[in-house]
Short mmCIF file of C-alpha atoms and ligand atoms in Angstrom, two decimals:
data_model
loop_
_atom_site.label_atom_id
_atom_site.label_comp_id
_atom_site.label_asym_id
_atom_site.label_seq_id
_atom_site.Cartn_x
_atom_site.Cartn_y
_atom_site.Cartn_z
CA MET A 25 79.41 66.62 99.48
CA SER A 26 80.10 68.07 96.07
CA VAL A 27 77.59 69.33 93.56
CA GLN A 28 77.85 68.21 89.93
CA THR A 29 78.39 71.07 87.53
CA SER A 30 76.15 71.24 84.51
CA SER A 31 73.70 73.87 83.38
CA GLY A 32 69.98 73.48 84.00
CA THR A 33 70.51 71.62 87.31
CA GLY A 34 71.07 72.76 90.87
CA ALA A 35 74.74 73.08 90.11
CA PHE A 36 76.81 76.23 90.29
CA ARG A 37 80.44 76.96 89.53
CA THR A 38 80.79 80.48 90.87
CA ALA A 39 80.30 81.64 94.44
CA VAL A 40 79.93 85.41 94.69
CA VAL A 41 81.10 87.02 97.92
CA PRO A 42 80.07 90.66 98.25
CA ALA A 43 82.77 92.46 100.21
CA ALA A 44 82.56 96.07 99.07
CA GLY A 45 80.54 97.49 101.96
CA LEU A 46 81.80 100.24 104.24
CA GLY A 47 81.73 98.15 107.40
CA THR A 48 80.55 101.15 109.41
CA ARG A 49 79.71 99.06 112.46
CA PHE A 50 83.40 98.26 112.79
CA LEU A 51 84.72 101.78 112.48
CA PRO A 52 87.32 103.01 113.18
CA THR A 53 89.11 99.70 112.40
CA THR A 54 87.52 99.45 108.94
CA LYS A 55 89.21 102.73 107.95
CA ALA A 56 92.24 100.53 107.28
CA VAL A 57 91.25 96.86 107.65
CA PRO A 58 88.30 95.38 105.72
CA LYS A 59 85.92 93.67 108.11
CA GLU A 60 86.05 90.55 105.90
CA LEU A 61 89.69 90.13 106.97
CA LEU A 62 89.07 90.34 110.71
CA PRO A 63 90.24 87.04 112.20
CA VAL A 64 88.12 84.39 113.87
CA VAL A 65 90.90 82.99 116.07
CA ASP A 66 93.59 83.26 113.35
CA THR A 67 91.62 82.96 110.12
CA PRO A 68 89.71 85.75 108.32
CA GLY A 69 85.95 85.25 108.12
CA ILE A 70 86.11 85.35 104.33
CA GLU A 71 88.41 82.30 104.27
CA LEU A 72 85.87 80.32 106.33
CA VAL A 73 83.19 81.27 103.81
CA ALA A 74 85.45 80.46 100.84
CA ALA A 75 86.10 77.01 102.35
CA GLU A 76 82.33 76.50 102.68
CA ALA A 77 81.83 77.42 99.00
CA ALA A 78 84.62 75.06 97.90
CA GLU A 79 83.16 72.23 100.00
CA ALA A 80 79.80 72.76 98.23
CA GLY A 81 81.47 72.29 94.85
CA ALA A 82 82.14 75.89 93.78
CA GLN A 83 85.14 76.17 91.49
CA ARG A 84 85.50 79.92 91.54
CA LEU A 85 85.18 82.59 94.20
CA LEU A 86 84.18 85.93 92.74
CA ILE A 87 84.82 88.65 95.29
CA VAL A 88 82.98 91.91 94.82
CA THR A 89 85.31 94.46 96.29
CA SER A 90 86.04 98.18 96.08
CA PRO A 91 89.21 100.00 95.05
CA GLY A 92 90.00 100.73 98.72
CA LYS A 93 89.65 97.08 99.73
CA ASP A 94 92.09 95.32 97.39
CA SER A 95 93.60 93.50 100.36
CA VAL A 96 90.53 91.22 100.43
CA ALA A 97 91.35 89.63 97.05
CA ALA A 98 95.11 89.93 97.77
CA TYR A 99 94.61 87.67 100.78
CA PHE A 100 93.88 84.79 98.38
CA ARG A 101 97.12 85.21 96.37
CA THR A 102 99.97 82.77 96.89
CA ASP A 103 103.01 84.00 98.81
CA ASP A 104 105.86 81.69 97.82
CA GLU A 105 108.50 83.77 99.62
CA LEU A 106 106.69 83.57 102.94
CA VAL A 107 106.03 79.85 102.51
CA LYS A 108 109.74 79.27 101.72
CA THR A 109 110.85 81.28 104.73
CA LEU A 110 108.50 79.43 107.07
CA GLU A 111 109.59 76.06 105.74
CA SER A 112 113.29 76.91 106.03
CA ARG A 113 112.63 77.76 109.69
CA GLY A 114 110.94 74.42 110.29
CA LYS A 115 107.47 75.99 110.56
CA GLY A 116 105.72 73.64 108.16
CA GLU A 117 102.35 73.92 109.90
CA LEU A 118 102.33 77.69 109.49
CA ALA A 119 103.38 77.30 105.84
CA ASP A 120 100.35 75.03 105.36
CA LYS A 121 98.07 77.69 106.83
CA VAL A 122 99.51 80.30 104.47
CA ARG A 123 98.94 77.99 101.48
CA ARG A 124 95.39 77.12 102.51
CA ALA A 125 93.34 80.09 101.21
CA PRO A 126 94.94 80.29 97.72
CA GLY A 127 94.53 76.52 97.36
CA LEU A 128 90.78 76.44 98.03
CA LEU A 129 89.46 77.49 94.64
CA GLU A 130 90.13 79.90 91.77
CA VAL A 131 89.65 83.50 92.95
CA ASP A 132 88.66 86.52 90.85
CA SER A 133 87.39 89.92 91.81
CA VAL A 134 85.20 92.64 90.37
CA TYR A 135 84.74 96.19 91.65
CA GLN A 136 81.68 97.85 93.03
CA TYR A 137 82.81 101.47 92.79
CA GLU A 138 80.18 102.83 95.17
CA PRO A 139 78.50 100.94 98.03
CA LYS A 140 74.98 101.18 96.65
CA GLY A 141 73.67 98.09 98.42
CA LEU A 142 73.87 94.32 98.37
CA GLY A 143 71.74 94.02 95.21
CA HIS A 144 74.02 96.44 93.39
CA ALA A 145 77.09 94.51 94.61
CA VAL A 146 75.70 91.20 93.31
CA ALA A 147 74.78 92.85 89.98
CA GLN A 148 78.49 93.58 89.40
CA ALA A 149 79.10 89.82 89.21
CA GLY A 150 76.75 89.26 86.26
CA PRO A 151 79.14 90.19 83.43
CA ALA A 152 81.86 87.99 84.96
CA LEU A 153 79.82 84.78 84.58
CA ALA A 154 80.25 82.40 81.65
CA ASP A 155 77.30 82.07 79.24
CA ASP A 156 76.50 78.56 80.42
CA GLU A 157 76.31 79.37 84.13
CA GLN A 158 72.61 79.11 84.89
CA ALA A 159 72.88 79.68 88.62
CA VAL A 160 75.20 81.40 91.01
CA ALA A 161 75.74 81.08 94.75
CA VAL A 162 76.00 84.19 96.92
CA LEU A 163 77.56 83.95 100.37
CA LEU A 164 77.72 86.89 102.73
CA PRO A 165 81.17 86.80 104.31
CA ASP A 166 79.99 88.22 107.62
CA ASP A 167 77.43 85.48 108.13
CA LEU A 168 78.75 82.12 109.37
CA VAL A 169 76.19 79.33 108.89
CA LEU A 170 77.16 76.28 110.95
CA PRO A 171 77.71 73.47 110.42
CA THR A 172 78.49 73.95 106.73
CA GLY A 173 76.60 71.97 104.10
CA VAL A 174 73.47 74.01 103.53
CA LEU A 175 74.56 75.10 100.03
CA ALA A 176 74.71 71.52 98.82
CA ARG A 177 71.18 71.00 100.18
CA MET A 178 70.05 74.20 98.45
CA ALA A 179 71.47 72.88 95.16
CA GLN A 180 69.38 69.70 95.56
CA VAL A 181 66.27 71.81 96.14
CA ARG A 182 66.96 73.84 92.98
CA GLU A 183 67.38 70.62 91.08
CA GLU A 184 63.98 69.47 92.34
CA HIS A 185 61.97 72.71 92.16
CA GLY A 186 63.95 74.91 89.77
CA GLY A 187 64.21 78.68 90.30
CA SER A 188 66.12 80.14 93.22
CA VAL A 189 66.77 78.82 96.71
CA LEU A 190 67.52 80.80 99.84
CA CYS A 191 68.46 79.83 103.37
CA ALA A 192 66.35 80.42 106.48
CA PHE A 193 66.62 79.99 110.22
CA ASP A 194 63.67 79.26 112.44
CA VAL A 195 63.93 82.09 114.97
CA PRO A 196 61.91 82.51 118.22
CA ARG A 197 58.99 84.83 117.40
CA GLU A 198 60.01 87.40 120.05
CA GLN A 199 63.34 87.90 118.24
CA ILE A 200 61.94 88.00 114.71
CA SER A 201 61.86 91.79 114.29
CA ALA A 202 65.65 91.87 113.84
CA TYR A 203 65.38 89.97 110.54
CA GLY A 204 64.05 89.75 107.00
CA VAL A 205 61.18 87.26 107.30
CA PHE A 206 59.77 84.91 104.66
CA GLU A 207 56.11 84.43 103.86
CA VAL A 208 55.98 80.71 103.07
CA SER A 209 53.84 77.69 102.40
CA ASP A 210 54.73 74.07 103.16
CA THR A 211 56.13 71.54 100.73
CA GLY A 212 56.28 67.79 101.37
CA ASP A 213 59.57 68.37 103.21
CA ASP A 214 59.55 70.03 106.66
CA ASP A 215 62.84 71.77 105.95
CA VAL A 216 61.87 73.15 102.53
CA LYS A 217 59.25 75.89 102.13
CA GLN A 218 57.98 77.72 99.10
CA VAL A 219 58.43 81.49 99.41
CA HIS A 220 55.64 83.90 98.45
CA GLY A 221 57.10 87.11 99.79
CA MET A 222 59.40 88.74 102.31
CA VAL A 223 58.92 91.34 105.01
CA GLU A 224 61.82 93.32 106.49
CA LYS A 225 61.96 93.51 110.29
CA PRO A 226 58.27 92.95 111.10
CA ALA A 227 56.75 93.32 114.57
CA PRO A 228 56.47 89.83 116.17
CA ASP A 229 52.67 89.73 115.86
CA GLU A 230 52.80 90.81 112.22
CA ALA A 231 55.56 88.45 111.07
CA PRO A 232 54.24 86.10 108.36
CA SER A 233 56.38 83.25 109.75
CA THR A 234 59.33 82.65 112.06
CA PHE A 235 61.67 81.88 109.16
CA ALA A 236 64.39 84.53 108.96
CA ALA A 237 66.75 85.06 106.03
CA ALA A 238 70.40 84.06 106.32
CA GLY A 239 73.28 85.07 104.07
CA ARG A 240 73.24 82.13 101.64
CA TYR A 241 71.57 82.30 98.24
CA LEU A 242 71.48 80.05 95.21
CA LEU A 243 70.15 82.32 92.52
CA ASP A 244 68.97 81.58 89.05
CA ARG A 245 70.67 83.70 86.42
CA ALA A 246 67.36 85.55 86.02
CA ILE A 247 68.36 87.52 89.14
CA PHE A 248 70.66 89.75 87.07
CA ASP A 249 67.82 90.86 84.82
CA ALA A 250 65.68 91.51 87.91
CA LEU A 251 68.50 93.51 89.52
CA ASP A 252 68.55 95.73 86.42
CA ARG A 253 64.86 96.45 86.82
CA ILE A 254 64.55 97.31 90.53
CA THR A 255 64.80 100.80 91.97
CA PRO A 256 66.51 101.78 95.23
CA GLY A 257 64.63 100.50 98.26
CA ALA A 258 65.33 100.64 102.00
CA GLY A 259 68.17 103.04 102.86
CA GLY A 260 68.31 104.25 99.23
CA GLU A 261 70.16 101.02 98.36
CA LEU A 262 69.49 98.42 95.67
CA GLN A 263 68.27 95.49 97.75
CA LEU A 264 68.84 91.88 96.71
CA THR A 265 65.57 90.92 98.40
CA ASP A 266 63.67 93.41 96.18
CA ALA A 267 65.01 91.62 93.09
CA VAL A 268 63.99 88.25 94.58
CA ALA A 269 60.53 89.69 95.34
CA LEU A 270 60.24 90.88 91.74
CA LEU A 271 61.05 87.39 90.48
CA ILE A 272 58.44 85.86 92.82
CA SER A 273 55.80 88.30 91.53
CA GLU A 274 56.58 87.09 88.01
CA GLY A 275 56.06 83.43 88.91
CA HIS A 276 59.72 82.43 89.38
CA PRO A 277 59.86 79.61 91.95
CA VAL A 278 61.68 80.55 95.14
CA HIS A 279 62.17 78.13 98.03
CA VAL A 280 64.02 78.23 101.32
CA VAL A 281 65.95 75.51 103.02
CA VAL A 282 65.44 75.79 106.78
CA HIS A 283 68.87 75.32 108.31
CA ARG A 284 68.67 73.63 111.71
CA GLY A 285 72.01 74.73 113.00
CA GLY A 286 73.94 77.69 114.34
CA ARG A 287 74.88 81.04 112.99
CA HIS A 288 77.27 83.86 113.78
CA ASP A 289 76.97 87.43 112.56
CA LEU A 290 80.53 88.70 112.15
CA GLY A 291 79.30 92.08 110.92
CA ASN A 292 79.03 93.80 114.28
CA PRO A 293 81.27 93.77 117.37
CA ALA A 294 78.77 91.87 119.56
CA GLY A 295 78.22 89.04 117.05
CA TYR A 296 81.92 88.95 116.22
CA ALA A 297 82.85 88.54 119.89
CA ARG A 298 80.51 85.56 120.23
CA ALA A 299 81.93 83.92 117.11
CA TYR A 300 85.49 84.50 118.28
CA VAL A 301 84.84 83.03 121.73
CA ASP A 302 82.88 80.11 120.26
CA PHE A 303 85.70 79.16 117.84
CA MET A 304 88.35 79.71 120.54
CA LEU A 305 86.54 77.42 122.98
CA GLN A 306 86.63 74.64 120.37
CA HIS A 307 90.28 75.22 119.52
CA PRO A 308 92.56 72.31 120.52
CA GLU A 309 95.38 74.65 121.60
CA TYR A 310 93.57 77.65 123.11
CA GLY A 311 90.17 76.27 124.17
CA GLU A 312 91.02 74.88 127.59
CA ASP A 313 92.91 77.97 128.81
CA LEU A 314 90.19 80.32 127.64
CA ARG A 315 87.48 78.27 129.35
CA THR A 316 89.41 78.36 132.67
CA TRP A 317 90.04 82.08 132.36
CA LEU A 318 86.43 82.84 131.41
CA ASN A 319 85.09 80.85 134.36
CA GLU A 320 87.33 82.86 136.70
CA ARG A 321 86.48 86.12 135.01
CA LEU A 322 82.75 85.49 135.23
CA LYS A 323 82.97 85.02 139.02
CA ASP A 324 83.87 88.73 139.35
P1 LIG B 420 76.44 94.60 105.47
O1 LIG B 420 75.38 95.60 105.51
O2 LIG B 420 76.54 93.61 106.58
O3 LIG B 420 77.89 95.27 105.35
O4 LIG B 420 76.40 93.84 104.07
P2 LIG B 420 78.36 96.75 105.40
O5 LIG B 420 77.43 97.66 104.69
O6 LIG B 420 79.78 96.74 104.97
O7 LIG B 420 78.35 96.98 106.98
P3 LIG B 420 77.79 98.19 107.87
O8 LIG B 420 76.30 97.99 107.91
O9 LIG B 420 78.21 99.49 107.25
O10 LIG B 420 78.44 97.96 109.20
C1 LIG B 420 76.57 92.44 103.92
C2 LIG B 420 77.72 92.16 102.95
O11 LIG B 420 77.46 92.82 101.71
C3 LIG B 420 78.56 93.61 101.33
C4 LIG B 420 79.34 93.90 102.62
O12 LIG B 420 80.73 94.07 102.34
C5 LIG B 420 79.05 92.67 103.47
O13 LIG B 420 80.01 91.65 103.25
N1 LIG B 420 78.10 94.83 100.66
C6 LIG B 420 77.16 95.62 101.26
C7 LIG B 420 78.65 95.19 99.46
O14 LIG B 420 79.51 94.48 98.89
N2 LIG B 420 78.23 96.35 98.85
C8 LIG B 420 77.29 97.15 99.41
O15 LIG B 420 76.96 98.20 98.81
C9 LIG B 420 76.75 96.77 100.65
#
């Protein structure tokens, strides 16, 4: 489903993908390879997220990267030589795969020179927006939200309620302390809640709800002004959630769409392994073999 682009509605043109972090949980690999380029089967996580943004109607991907991670934006450039070589060798299917990422949407990048947190990374995108862009989507490239489609739903909710819209998962209470948790009240729609606050990693009996934050945001342009006004929070970093909390305290409407689906966290080896196996098992070429091998392996 595609979202109409016009200011003052739920629409957005630009999808910001913060990819300037250090990726410490994937060291030593991330010394040389950005974690956003690690493959899920054969495709980097950031391409899966770019495809999701394009499907939701985004026209431009704005990658926030760092000088040491230029390969992330480079991945989206066309490579005519490689395509020609593959085609001349009769490998048309591979040529199609190579063409896929550059063909998804227009791609630009901005630098975050120091990894001062997610809020700071998103702030770098502000000056790169056109004057008439009233909202911007933010997608964390290490968070796969499945099936895709939640951004389009979030755009509808912004159209209805205004303000900013985030994405939540309903998590079993005993697991809630791993997440940022929303304090919410009901709306007429079971899958849409109004947000009154957020608590980071609460104990299960202190969690204000079981709705945990996921890496999809549809933010009103007011977020950039709020990002300018917050001070470093947890870990000495500028936190995006602190800027959202500031907006809430000033009466800015914030809602969440509760996504009833799956999720993979590609940002750490354990979550990445699950995502890789999950995608492999569904793969028409590799799935069957892997399933047979895994069944044998698990008998040991
Ligand atoms: P993460 O916290 O998952 O990424 O941030 P990280 O900091 O790179 O990973 P670890 O914790 O050291 O292993 C979520 C997303 O936000 C980006 C990251 O690149 C990642 O895609 N990010 C984070 C930035 O762009 N800048 C930052 O300062 C922090």
